[in-house]
């Protein structure tokens, strides 16, 4: 019972002196006993020497005890000051060594002596920590380390710069200062992130070599505060489309933000990322915009038969349908779409359809869509030769883009070009690996209105076939030419056969001679059989290509710095040059209004923009560097 009562005894707050004495195993009774022992020893010594006993009174004894306690408190203050000075010195040593170690990391490995010094510091810290004062318990009184005011310690009391505790007002001020320092550090650390954002904006065409326009700033601000916007008002369709692109890029096109882009007076709905939309959201689109004529929906992972059925019921003037990954729409619903809405359909673009779009659906499309002028079918897994054969029967076809997953024989492609080639304005055939010179010959003989031609990822058509295509061709000059990845693939013979496969030197010269005057977009990436002499003949500075704005010659490993200089000289309208994997292109000086992508040094950005100098000055500087 006595132990229990002793455990429940109420204890009051203790002073700093009491804490110090208790921490060092010193008590007032011990001080008094020591004093009495010394006094008695002095009296005994005096008696032995013939002197009388001491005449000190008890009051004098108490005064001396208090004086001794005051001396102990003064000694405690000096000890605290000394430890604080030692702590500051240790911190300075640590900061100096940390700076040295940081510099050593930039240069290479750290020296063994630095490691030994670090170990010594750690040992010294451990020894010094043995004498560190314990943190006062909550409820005790303590003096603030900054303002020296007395306050009650709580579990939330903050530690001051000198190791002591802080009162509530000083703790709040210290927290504010710490937050400011962290914010400044975060801001400085975000410099790289800001740089990447600028490069991303430039690649997206938001700002090139200058400040953003007012409309761009407004669009960016709207996208930033999308949760607080109730409606966008009567914005023109072009601005709405741009906003839709930004919302899709930021992944904020959701059920809450979708109504911002829906108005009954609109005739187009464009959503580039519908991954977060549910089936009811698609119904809402067709309910609010019943007069829609152009429908563009990408990543339509929740578009199902019910929504398509509601679309057919509400929307009777559809002319343009573009869907990406609409894999939950059944095969029977596709038949209904073409039978009920195919009469007015002029444009159809479908991509990444896996299980429910096959050759029989294409036959219905050809049968019930007589006005179809633009057709794009890419990566529809179940389409094959029968689908290509059916497409050749579309009477009004003007724009055709195909990428078929299954193999398609050369005669089927030749039949398609012979039937529809005369009316085609754009033709894109991607990854038809079996297409040979006969297909290119059919294009030469039948296509007379093409402005865009893409024949990519093929290793069968020869350089002689491309040369024959562009020689004495009745077609007007192309504006868009894409022959990327047309080359021989043989790991045992990297130089290729004697008779070059793909677009090589002769075919490249013929292409630029035929279409160079009007060409705007040139894509010859991975055409690695084009020799340096062909590049020098085409881009020699004397030839002029006034409309050429974009060139991609990545992995054309014969190109060097002189080729890039010739491109700058021969293409006055050039905006972007892409040259990944061209390892002989070095020390390029980029002229104004031109973006060079893919040839950085280690410390440069992937994308380099020319600022302030013209083509002639840039070329002269490049010559100085090379010489």
Coordinates of C-alpha atoms in Angstrom, one line a residue:
X1 CA 0.0 0.0 0.0
X2 CA 2.8 2.4 0.8
X3 CA 4.4 1.8 -2.6
X4 CA 1.0 2.4 -4.2
X5 CA 0.5 5.7 -2.4
X6 CA 4.0 6.7 -3.3
X7 CA 3.3 6.0 -7.0
X8 CA 0.2 8.2 -7.0
X9 CA 2.0 11.1 -5.3
X10 CA 1.4 14.4 -7.1
X11 CA 4.5 16.1 -8.3
X12 CA 4.8 19.7 -9.2
X13 CA 6.9 21.5 -11.9
X14 CA 10.7 21.7 -11.4
X15 CA 13.1 24.5 -12.1
X16 CA 16.0 24.3 -14.6
X17 CA 18.5 24.2 -11.7
X18 CA 16.6 21.2 -10.2
X19 CA 16.8 19.4 -13.5
X20 CA 20.5 20.1 -13.8
X21 CA 21.3 18.9 -10.3
X22 CA 19.2 15.8 -10.8
X23 CA 20.8 15.0 -14.2
X24 CA 24.3 15.2 -12.5
X25 CA 23.2 13.2 -9.4
X26 CA 23.5 16.3 -7.1
X27 CA 21.0 16.9 -4.4
X28 CA 20.5 19.8 -1.9
X29 CA 21.0 17.3 1.0
X30 CA 24.3 16.2 -0.5
X31 CA 25.5 19.8 -0.8
X32 CA 24.5 20.5 2.8
X33 CA 26.2 17.3 4.1
X34 CA 29.4 18.2 2.2
X35 CA 29.3 21.7 3.6
X36 CA 28.8 20.3 7.2
X37 CA 31.6 17.9 6.7
X38 CA 34.0 20.6 5.5
X39 CA 32.9 22.9 8.5
X40 CA 33.4 20.2 11.0
X41 CA 36.8 19.3 9.5
X42 CA 37.8 23.0 9.7
X43 CA 36.7 23.2 13.4
X44 CA 38.6 20.1 14.2
X45 CA 41.7 21.4 12.5
X46 CA 41.3 24.7 14.5
X47 CA 40.9 22.9 17.7
X48 CA 44.1 20.9 17.1
X49 CA 45.9 24.1 16.4
X50 CA 44.6 25.7 19.7
X51 CA 41.9 27.8 18.2
X52 CA 38.3 28.0 19.5
X53 CA 35.3 26.5 17.9
X54 CA 33.5 28.3 15.1
X55 CA 30.9 30.8 16.1
X56 CA 28.8 30.5 12.8
X57 CA 25.1 30.5 13.3
X58 CA 22.6 28.2 11.4
X59 CA 21.5 31.3 9.4
X60 CA 25.0 31.7 8.1
X61 CA 25.1 28.1 7.2
X62 CA 22.0 28.4 5.1
X63 CA 23.4 31.5 3.4
X64 CA 26.5 29.6 2.5
X65 CA 24.4 26.7 1.1
X66 CA 22.5 29.1 -1.1
X67 CA 25.7 30.7 -2.3
X68 CA 27.0 27.3 -3.2
X69 CA 23.8 26.6 -5.1
X70 CA 24.1 29.9 -6.9
X71 CA 27.7 29.0 -7.9
X72 CA 26.5 25.7 -9.2
X73 CA 23.8 27.4 -11.3
X74 CA 26.4 29.8 -12.7
X75 CA 28.7 26.8 -13.5
X76 CA 25.7 25.2 -15.2
X77 CA 25.2 28.3 -17.4
X78 CA 28.9 28.3 -18.3
X79 CA 28.8 24.6 -19.1
X80 CA 25.7 25.1 -21.4
X81 CA 27.4 28.0 -23.2
X82 CA 30.6 25.9 -23.6
X83 CA 28.6 23.0 -25.1
X84 CA 26.7 25.4 -27.4
X85 CA 30.0 26.8 -28.6
X86 CA 31.3 23.3 -29.2
X87 CA 28.1 22.3 -31.1
X88 CA 28.5 25.3 -33.4
X89 CA 32.1 24.5 -34.1
X90 CA 31.1 20.9 -34.9
X91 CA 28.3 22.0 -37.2
X92 CA 30.8 24.2 -39.1
X93 CA 33.2 21.3 -39.5
X94 CA 30.4 19.1 -40.7
X95 CA 29.2 21.7 -43.2
X96 CA 32.7 22.2 -44.5
X97 CA 33.2 18.4 -44.9
X98 CA 29.8 18.0 -46.6
X99 CA 30.8 20.7 -49.1
X100 CA 34.0 18.9 -49.8
X101 CA 32.2 15.6 -50.2
X102 CA 29.7 17.2 -52.6
X103 CA 32.5 18.5 -54.7
X104 CA 34.2 15.1 -54.6
X105 CA 31.1 13.4 -55.9
X106 CA 31.1 15.7 -58.9
X107 CA 34.7 14.9 -59.7
X108 CA 34.6 11.2 -59.0
X109 CA 35.2 8.8 -56.1
X110 CA 35.8 10.1 -52.6
X111 CA 39.2 9.7 -51.1
X112 CA 39.9 7.2 -48.3
X113 CA 41.0 10.1 -46.1
X114 CA 37.6 11.7 -46.3
X115 CA 36.0 8.4 -45.2
X116 CA 38.3 8.2 -42.3
X117 CA 37.5 11.8 -41.3
X118 CA 33.8 11.0 -41.5
X119 CA 34.3 8.1 -39.2
X120 CA 36.1 10.3 -36.7
X121 CA 33.3 12.8 -36.8
X122 CA 30.7 10.1 -36.2
X123 CA 32.7 8.8 -33.2
X124 CA 33.0 12.3 -31.8
X125 CA 29.3 12.9 -32.3
X126 CA 28.5 9.7 -30.3
X127 CA 30.8 10.8 -27.5
X128 CA 29.3 14.3 -27.4
X129 CA 25.8 12.9 -27.4
X130 CA 26.4 11.2 -24.1
X131 CA 26.3 14.6 -22.4
X132 CA 23.3 16.0 -24.2
X133 CA 20.5 17.2 -21.9
X134 CA 17.3 15.1 -21.9
X135 CA 14.2 16.8 -23.3
X136 CA 12.0 18.1 -20.5
X137 CA 8.8 16.1 -20.0
X138 CA 5.4 17.7 -20.9
X139 CA 4.0 19.8 -18.0
X140 CA 7.4 21.1 -16.9
X141 CA 8.4 24.7 -17.1
X142 CA 11.2 25.7 -19.5
X143 CA 12.7 28.9 -20.8
X144 CA 12.3 29.7 -24.5
X145 CA 15.6 29.3 -26.4
X146 CA 14.9 32.5 -28.4
X147 CA 13.0 35.0 -26.2
X148 CA 13.9 33.5 -22.8
X149 CA 10.3 33.6 -21.6
X150 CA 9.1 30.9 -19.3
X151 CA 6.5 28.5 -20.7
X152 CA 4.9 25.1 -20.1
X153 CA 6.4 22.3 -22.2
X154 CA 3.9 20.3 -24.4
X155 CA 4.4 17.3 -26.7
X156 CA 4.3 19.8 -29.6
X157 CA 7.0 22.2 -28.4
X158 CA 9.5 22.7 -31.1
X159 CA 13.3 22.6 -30.7
X160 CA 15.2 25.8 -31.2
X161 CA 18.4 26.4 -33.2
X162 CA 20.6 26.0 -30.0
X163 CA 19.0 22.7 -28.9
X164 CA 16.5 24.2 -26.4
X165 CA 12.8 24.3 -26.6
X166 CA 10.7 27.2 -28.0
X167 CA 7.5 28.8 -26.7
X168 CA 4.4 28.7 -29.0
X169 CA 4.9 32.1 -30.7
X170 CA 8.5 31.5 -31.4
X171 CA 7.7 28.0 -32.7
X172 CA 5.2 29.3 -35.1
X173 CA 7.7 31.9 -36.5
X174 CA 10.3 29.2 -36.8
X175 CA 7.8 27.0 -38.8
X176 CA 7.1 29.8 -41.2
X177 CA 10.8 30.3 -41.8
X178 CA 11.3 26.6 -42.4
X179 CA 8.4 26.5 -44.9
X180 CA 9.9 29.4 -46.8
X181 CA 13.2 27.7 -47.0
X182 CA 11.6 24.4 -48.2
X183 CA 9.6 26.3 -50.8
X184 CA 12.7 28.0 -52.1
X185 CA 14.5 24.7 -52.3
X186 CA 11.6 23.1 -54.1
X187 CA 11.5 26.0 -56.6
X188 CA 15.2 25.7 -57.3
X189 CA 14.9 21.9 -57.6
X190 CA 12.0 22.4 -60.1
X191 CA 14.2 24.1 -62.6
X192 CA 14.7 20.9 -64.6
X193 CA 11.0 20.2 -64.5
X194 CA 10.3 23.7 -65.8
X195 CA 12.8 23.2 -68.6
X196 CA 11.1 19.9 -69.6
X197 CA 7.7 21.7 -69.6
X198 CA 9.1 24.3 -71.9
X199 CA 10.5 21.7 -74.3
X200 CA 7.2 19.8 -74.2
X201 CA 5.2 23.0 -75.1
X202 CA 7.6 23.7 -78.0
X203 CA 7.2 20.2 -79.4
X204 CA 3.4 20.7 -79.1
X205 CA 3.6 23.9 -81.0
X206 CA 2.3 26.0 -78.1
X207 CA 5.2 28.5 -78.1
X208 CA 8.2 28.5 -80.4
X209 CA 11.1 30.8 -79.7
X210 CA 9.1 33.4 -77.8
X211 CA 6.3 34.3 -75.4
X212 CA 2.9 32.7 -75.5
X213 CA 0.0 34.5 -77.1
X214 CA -2.9 35.8 -75.1
X215 CA -5.2 33.0 -76.3
X216 CA -2.6 30.4 -75.3
X217 CA -2.4 31.9 -71.8
X218 CA -6.1 32.0 -71.5
X219 CA -6.5 28.4 -72.6
X220 CA -3.7 27.3 -70.2
X221 CA -5.4 29.1 -67.3
X222 CA -8.8 27.5 -68.1
X223 CA -7.1 24.0 -68.2
X224 CA -5.4 24.8 -64.9
X225 CA -8.7 25.7 -63.1
X226 CA -11.0 23.2 -64.8
X227 CA -12.7 22.1 -61.6
X228 CA -14.0 25.7 -61.0
X229 CA -15.4 26.3 -64.4
X230 CA -19.2 26.0 -65.0
X231 CA -19.3 26.8 -68.7
X232 CA -17.1 28.0 -71.5
X233 CA -19.7 30.2 -73.3
X234 CA -19.9 30.6 -77.1
X235 CA -16.3 29.8 -77.9
X236 CA -15.5 29.0 -81.6
X237 CA -15.0 25.3 -82.5
X238 CA -11.3 25.8 -83.1
X239 CA -10.7 27.0 -79.5
X240 CA -12.9 24.3 -78.1
X241 CA -10.9 21.7 -80.0
X242 CA -7.7 23.1 -78.7
X243 CA -9.0 23.1 -75.1
X244 CA -10.1 19.5 -75.6
X245 CA -6.6 18.5 -76.6
X246 CA -5.2 20.1 -73.5
X247 CA -7.8 18.6 -71.2
X248 CA -7.0 15.2 -72.8
X249 CA -3.3 15.7 -72.4
X250 CA -3.7 16.5 -68.7
X251 CA -6.1 13.5 -68.2
X252 CA -8.9 15.7 -66.9
X253 CA -11.5 14.9 -69.5
X254 CA -14.0 13.3 -67.2
X255 CA -17.7 13.2 -66.5
X256 CA -17.5 16.5 -64.7
X257 CA -15.7 18.4 -67.4
X258 CA -17.3 16.8 -70.5
X259 CA -20.4 19.2 -70.4
X260 CA -18.1 22.1 -71.0
X261 CA -17.6 21.0 -74.6
X262 CA -21.2 20.2 -75.3
X263 CA -23.7 22.8 -76.8
X264 CA -26.8 22.2 -78.8
X265 CA -25.6 24.5 -81.6
X266 CA -22.4 22.6 -82.2
X267 CA -22.0 20.3 -85.2
X268 CA -18.8 18.6 -84.0
X269 CA -17.7 16.8 -80.8
X270 CA -14.0 16.1 -80.4
X271 CA -12.7 14.2 -77.4
X272 CA -9.1 13.0 -77.8
X273 CA -9.0 10.9 -74.6
X274 CA -12.4 9.4 -73.5
X275 CA -10.8 6.8 -71.2
X276 CA -12.5 8.2 -68.1
X277 CA -16.0 8.5 -69.7
X278 CA -18.7 6.0 -68.9
X279 CA -21.5 4.8 -71.1
X280 CA -23.9 7.4 -69.7
X281 CA -21.5 10.1 -70.8
X282 CA -21.7 9.0 -74.4
X283 CA -25.5 9.1 -74.2
X284 CA -25.2 12.7 -72.8
X285 CA -23.1 13.7 -75.9
X286 CA -25.7 12.5 -78.3
X287 CA -28.6 14.0 -76.2
X288 CA -27.1 17.5 -76.0
X289 CA -25.6 17.6 -79.5
X290 CA -28.2 15.9 -81.7
X291 CA -27.0 17.7 -84.8
X292 CA -23.5 16.4 -84.6
X293 CA -21.9 15.9 -88.0
X294 CA -18.3 15.2 -87.0
X295 CA -17.6 12.8 -84.1
X296 CA -14.1 12.2 -82.9
X297 CA -13.6 9.9 -79.9
X298 CA -10.3 8.3 -78.8
X299 CA -9.7 5.7 -76.2
X300 CA -13.4 4.8 -76.1
X301 CA -13.0 1.8 -73.8
X302 CA -16.6 2.2 -72.4
X303 CA -18.4 2.8 -75.7
X304 CA -20.9 0.0 -76.0
X305 CA -23.9 -1.0 -78.1
X306 CA -26.4 0.9 -76.0
X307 CA -24.6 4.2 -76.6
X308 CA -24.3 3.5 -80.4
X309 CA -28.0 2.6 -80.5
X310 CA -28.8 5.9 -78.9
X311 CA -26.6 7.7 -81.4
X312 CA -28.4 6.1 -84.3
X313 CA -31.7 7.1 -82.7
X314 CA -30.8 10.8 -82.1
X315 CA -28.1 11.7 -84.7
X316 CA -29.3 11.6 -88.3
X317 CA -26.7 13.8 -90.0
X318 CA -23.4 12.1 -89.2
X319 CA -20.8 12.7 -91.9
X320 CA -17.5 12.1 -90.1
X321 CA -16.8 9.3 -87.6
X322 CA -13.4 8.7 -86.0
X323 CA -13.1 6.1 -83.2
X324 CA -10.1 4.7 -81.5
X325 CA -10.2 1.4 -79.6
X326 CA -14.0 1.0 -79.6
X327 CA -13.6 -2.7 -78.8
X328 CA -16.9 -3.2 -76.9
X329 CA -19.1 -2.4 -79.9
X330 CA -20.3 -5.7 -81.3
X331 CA -20.1 -6.9 -84.9
X332 CA -23.9 -6.7 -85.3
X333 CA -23.9 -3.1 -84.2
X334 CA -21.3 -2.2 -86.8
X335 CA -23.5 -3.7 -89.5
X336 CA -26.4 -1.5 -88.1
X337 CA -24.2 1.6 -88.2
X338 CA -23.4 1.3 -91.9
X339 CA -26.9 0.3 -92.9
X340 CA -28.7 3.1 -91.0
X341 CA -26.1 5.9 -91.0
X342 CA -24.0 5.0 -94.1
X343 CA -26.0 6.9 -96.6
X344 CA -24.6 10.3 -95.6
X345 CA -21.2 9.1 -94.3
X346 CA -18.2 10.8 -96.0
X347 CA -15.3 10.0 -93.7
X348 CA -14.6 6.9 -91.6
X349 CA -11.4 6.5 -89.4
X350 CA -11.2 3.4 -87.2
X351 CA -8.1 2.2 -85.3
X352 CA -7.1 -0.6 -82.9
X353 CA -10.2 -2.8 -83.3
X354 CA -9.5 -6.4 -82.1
X355 CA -12.5 -8.7 -82.1
X356 CA -15.6 -7.2 -83.8
X357 CA -14.6 -5.7 -87.1
X358 CA -14.0 -8.1 -89.9
X359 CA -14.1 -8.5 -93.7
X360 CA -17.9 -8.9 -93.8
X361 CA -18.4 -5.6 -92.0
X362 CA -16.2 -3.9 -94.6
X363 CA -18.4 -5.4 -97.3
X364 CA -21.4 -3.8 -95.7
X365 CA -19.5 -0.5 -95.4
X366 CA -18.8 -0.5 -99.1
X367 CA -22.4 -1.5 -99.9
X368 CA -24.2 1.1 -97.8
X369 CA -21.7 4.0 -97.8
X370 CA -21.6 5.2 -101.5
X371 CA -20.5 8.7 -100.6
X372 CA -17.5 7.7 -98.6
X373 CA -14.5 9.8 -99.6
X374 CA -12.0 9.3 -96.8
X375 CA -11.2 5.9 -95.3
X376 CA -8.6 5.1 -92.7
X377 CA -8.3 1.6 -91.2
X378 CA -5.3 0.9 -89.0
X379 CA -4.5 -2.1 -86.9
X380 CA -7.9 -3.8 -87.2
X381 CA -6.8 -7.2 -86.3
X382 CA -9.4 -9.3 -88.2
X383 CA -9.1 -7.5 -91.5
X384 CA -7.4 -9.3 -94.4
X385 CA -7.3 -9.5 -98.2
X386 CA -11.0 -9.7 -98.7
X387 CA -11.4 -6.3 -96.9
X388 CA -8.8 -4.7 -99.3
X389 CA -10.6 -6.2 -102.3
X390 CA -13.9 -4.8 -101.1
X391 CA -12.4 -1.3 -100.6
X392 CA -11.4 -1.2 -104.2
X393 CA -15.1 -0.9 -105.1
X394 CA -15.7 2.4 -103.3
X395 CA -16.7 4.8 -106.1
X396 CA -16.0 8.2 -104.5
X397 CA -12.8 7.3 -102.6
X398 CA -10.2 10.1 -102.5
X399 CA -8.2 9.6 -99.4
X400 CA -7.0 6.1 -98.4
X401 CA -4.9 5.0 -95.4
X402 CA -4.4 1.3 -94.6
X403 CA -2.3 -0.6 -92.1
X404 CA -3.5 -4.2 -92.2
X405 CA -2.2 -6.7 -89.6
X406 CA -2.6 -9.7 -91.8
X407 CA -0.5 -10.3 -94.9
X408 CA -1.9 -8.9 -98.1
X409 CA -0.6 -10.3 -101.4
X410 CA 0.8 -8.0 -104.1
X411 CA -1.9 -8.7 -106.8
X412 CA -4.6 -7.5 -104.3
X413 CA -2.7 -4.2 -103.8
X414 CA -2.1 -3.8 -107.5
X415 CA -5.8 -4.3 -108.2
X416 CA -6.7 -1.7 -105.5
X417 CA -4.3 0.9 -107.1
X418 CA -5.5 0.2 -110.6
X419 CA -9.2 0.6 -109.7
X420 CA -9.0 3.6 -107.3
X421 CA -5.7 5.2 -108.2
X422 CA -6.9 7.7 -110.7
X423 CA -9.2 9.4 -108.1
X424 CA -6.9 9.2 -105.1
X425 CA -5.4 12.4 -103.7
X426 CA -3.7 10.8 -100.7
X427 CA -2.4 7.2 -100.4
X428 CA -0.9 5.7 -97.3
X429 CA 0.2 2.0 -97.2
X430 CA 2.0 1.2 -93.9
X431 CA 3.8 -2.1 -93.2
X432 CA 2.8 -3.9 -96.4
X433 CA 6.0 -6.0 -96.3
X434 CA 5.1 -8.0 -99.4
X435 CA 4.5 -5.0 -101.7
X436 CA 7.1 -5.0 -104.5
X437 CA 8.0 -3.0 -107.5
X438 CA 4.8 -3.9 -109.3
X439 CA 2.8 -1.9 -106.7
X440 CA 5.0 1.1 -107.2
X441 CA 4.7 0.7 -110.9
X442 CA 0.9 0.6 -110.6
X443 CA 1.1 3.9 -108.6
X444 CA 3.2 5.4 -111.4
X445 CA 0.7 4.4 -114.1
X446 CA -2.6 5.1 -112.4
X447 CA -2.2 7.8 -109.7
X448 CA -2.2 11.3 -111.3
X449 CA -3.6 13.5 -108.5
X450 CA -1.6 12.5 -105.4
X451 CA -0.4 15.2 -103.0
X452 CA 0.6 12.8 -100.2
X453 CA 2.3 9.4 -100.6
X454 CA 3.4 7.1 -97.7
X455 CA 4.9 3.7 -98.3
X456 CA 6.7 2.8 -95.1
X457 CA 8.2 -0.2 -93.3
X458 CA 8.9 -2.2 -96.4
X459 CA 11.9 -4.3 -97.4
X460 CA 10.9 -5.5 -100.8
X461 CA 10.6 -2.5 -103.1
X462 CA 14.0 -1.8 -104.7
X463 CA 15.7 1.5 -105.2
X464 CA 15.2 1.0 -109.0
X465 CA 11.5 0.8 -108.4
X466 CA 11.4 4.2 -106.6
X467 CA 13.6 5.7 -109.3
X468 CA 11.1 4.5 -111.9
X469 CA 8.2 5.9 -109.9
X470 CA 9.5 9.4 -109.9
X471 CA 10.8 9.4 -113.4
X472 CA 8.4 10.9 -116.0
X473 CA 5.5 10.6 -113.6
X474 CA 2.4 12.5 -114.7
X475 CA 1.4 13.2 -111.1
X476 CA 2.0 16.8 -109.8
X477 CA 4.8 17.3 -107.2
X478 CA 4.1 15.8 -103.9
X479 CA 3.6 17.9 -100.8
X480 CA 4.0 15.0 -98.3
X481 CA 6.4 12.1 -98.8
X482 CA 7.0 9.4 -96.3
X483 CA 9.3 6.4 -97.1
X484 CA 10.6 5.7 -93.6
X485 CA 12.1 2.3 -92.8
X486 CA 12.3 1.2 -96.4
X487 CA 15.6 -0.7 -96.4
X488 CA 17.1 -4.1 -96.5
X489 CA 17.1 -6.0 -93.2
X490 CA 20.0 -8.4 -93.0
X491 CA 22.1 -8.6 -89.8
X492 CA 24.9 -10.4 -91.7
X493 CA 25.2 -7.7 -94.3
X494 CA 24.6 -4.3 -92.9
X495 CA 25.7 -2.6 -96.1
X496 CA 22.9 -4.2 -98.0
X497 CA 23.0 -6.0 -101.4
X498 CA 24.6 -4.5 -104.5
X499 CA 21.2 -3.7 -105.9
X500 CA 19.9 -1.5 -103.1
X501 CA 16.6 -2.4 -101.4
X502 CA 14.4 0.5 -100.3
X503 CA 14.8 4.2 -101.0
X504 CA 18.5 4.7 -101.7
X505 CA 20.6 7.3 -103.4
X506 CA 19.1 7.1 -106.9
X507 CA 15.5 7.0 -105.7
X508 CA 16.2 9.9 -103.3
X509 CA 17.6 12.1 -106.1
X510 CA 14.6 11.2 -108.3
X511 CA 12.1 12.1 -105.5
X512 CA 13.7 15.5 -104.9
X513 CA 13.9 16.3 -108.6
X514 CA 10.2 15.5 -109.1
X515 CA 8.7 16.9 -106.0
X516 CA 11.3 19.2 -104.4
X517 CA 9.6 22.4 -105.6
X518 CA 6.4 21.8 -103.7
X519 CA 7.5 19.3 -101.0
X520 CA 6.6 20.4 -97.4
X521 CA 7.1 17.2 -95.4
X522 CA 9.9 14.7 -96.0
X523 CA 10.2 11.6 -93.9
X524 CA 13.2 9.3 -94.8
X525 CA 14.1 8.0 -91.4
X526 CA 16.0 4.7 -91.4
X527 CA 16.6 4.9 -95.2
X528 CA 20.2 3.9 -94.4
X529 CA 21.3 3.1 -98.0
X530 CA 21.2 6.8 -99.0
X531 CA 24.9 7.7 -99.6
X532 CA 26.6 10.9 -98.5
X533 CA 27.1 11.9 -102.1
X534 CA 23.3 11.8 -102.7
X535 CA 22.7 14.1 -99.7
X536 CA 25.3 16.5 -100.9
X537 CA 23.9 16.6 -104.4
X538 CA 20.4 17.3 -103.2
X539 CA 21.2 19.7 -100.4
X540 CA 24.2 21.5 -101.9
X541 CA 23.1 25.1 -101.2
X542 CA 22.6 25.8 -104.9
X543 CA 19.3 23.8 -105.0
X544 CA 16.3 25.5 -103.4
X545 CA 13.3 23.9 -101.9
X546 CA 11.1 26.9 -100.9
X547 CA 8.2 25.0 -99.3
X548 CA 10.1 22.3 -97.3
X549 CA 9.3 22.8 -93.6
X550 CA 9.9 19.4 -92.0
X551 CA 12.6 16.8 -92.6
X552 CA 13.2 13.6 -90.6
X553 CA 16.4 11.9 -91.6
X554 CA 17.0 9.9 -88.4
X555 CA 19.4 6.9 -88.6
X556 CA 20.6 7.9 -92.1
X557 CA 24.1 7.3 -90.8
X558 CA 25.9 8.6 -93.8
X559 CA 24.7 12.2 -93.2
X560 CA 27.2 14.5 -91.5
X561 CA 27.5 18.2 -90.4
X562 CA 28.0 19.4 -94.0
X563 CA 24.6 17.8 -94.9
X564 CA 22.9 19.7 -92.1
X565 CA 24.5 22.9 -93.2
X566 CA 23.3 22.3 -96.8
X567 CA 19.8 21.7 -95.6
X568 CA 19.8 25.0 -93.7
X569 CA 21.0 26.7 -96.9
X570 CA 18.7 25.0 -99.4
X571 CA 15.5 25.1 -97.3
X572 CA 14.6 28.7 -96.4
X573 CA 11.2 27.7 -94.9
X574 CA 12.6 24.9 -92.7
X575 CA 11.1 24.8 -89.2
X576 CA 12.1 21.4 -87.9
X577 CA 14.9 19.0 -88.6
X578 CA 15.0 15.6 -86.9
X579 CA 18.3 13.7 -87.0
X580 CA 18.5 11.0 -84.3
X581 CA 21.3 8.5 -84.8
X582 CA 23.3 10.6 -87.2
X583 CA 26.5 10.3 -85.3
X584 CA 28.6 12.3 -87.7
X585 CA 26.5 15.4 -87.1
X586 CA 28.4 17.5 -84.6
X587 CA 28.9 21.1 -83.5
X588 CA 25.9 22.4 -85.3
X589 CA 25.0 26.1 -85.0
X590 CA 21.2 26.4 -85.4
X591 CA 19.8 29.5 -87.3
X592 CA 16.8 31.4 -86.1
X593 CA 13.3 29.9 -86.4
X594 CA 14.7 26.4 -86.8
X595 CA 14.4 23.5 -84.4
X596 CA 17.1 20.8 -84.5
X597 CA 16.1 17.6 -82.7
X598 CA 18.1 14.5 -81.9
X599 CA 21.8 15.6 -82.1
X600 CA 22.7 16.8 -78.7
X601 CA 26.0 16.7 -76.8
X602 CA 25.8 15.4 -73.2
X603 CA 25.1 18.8 -71.8
X604 CA 22.6 20.0 -74.5
X605 CA 18.9 19.5 -74.8
X606 CA 17.4 17.0 -77.2
X607 CA 15.8 19.9 -79.0
X608 CA 17.9 22.9 -80.0
X609 CA 16.3 26.2 -81.2
X610 CA 18.1 28.8 -83.3
X611 CA 17.9 32.3 -81.8
X612 CA 19.2 35.5 -83.2
X613 CA 21.4 34.5 -86.2
X614 CA 20.7 33.9 -89.8
X615 CA 21.6 30.9 -92.0
X616 CA 24.7 32.4 -93.4
X617 CA 26.2 33.3 -90.1
X618 CA 25.3 29.9 -88.6
X619 CA 27.0 28.1 -91.5
X620 CA 30.1 30.4 -91.2
X621 CA 30.3 29.5 -87.5
X622 CA 30.0 25.8 -88.3
X623 CA 32.9 26.1 -90.8
X624 CA 35.0 27.9 -88.2
X625 CA 34.4 25.1 -85.7
X626 CA 35.2 22.3 -88.2
X627 CA 38.4 24.0 -89.3

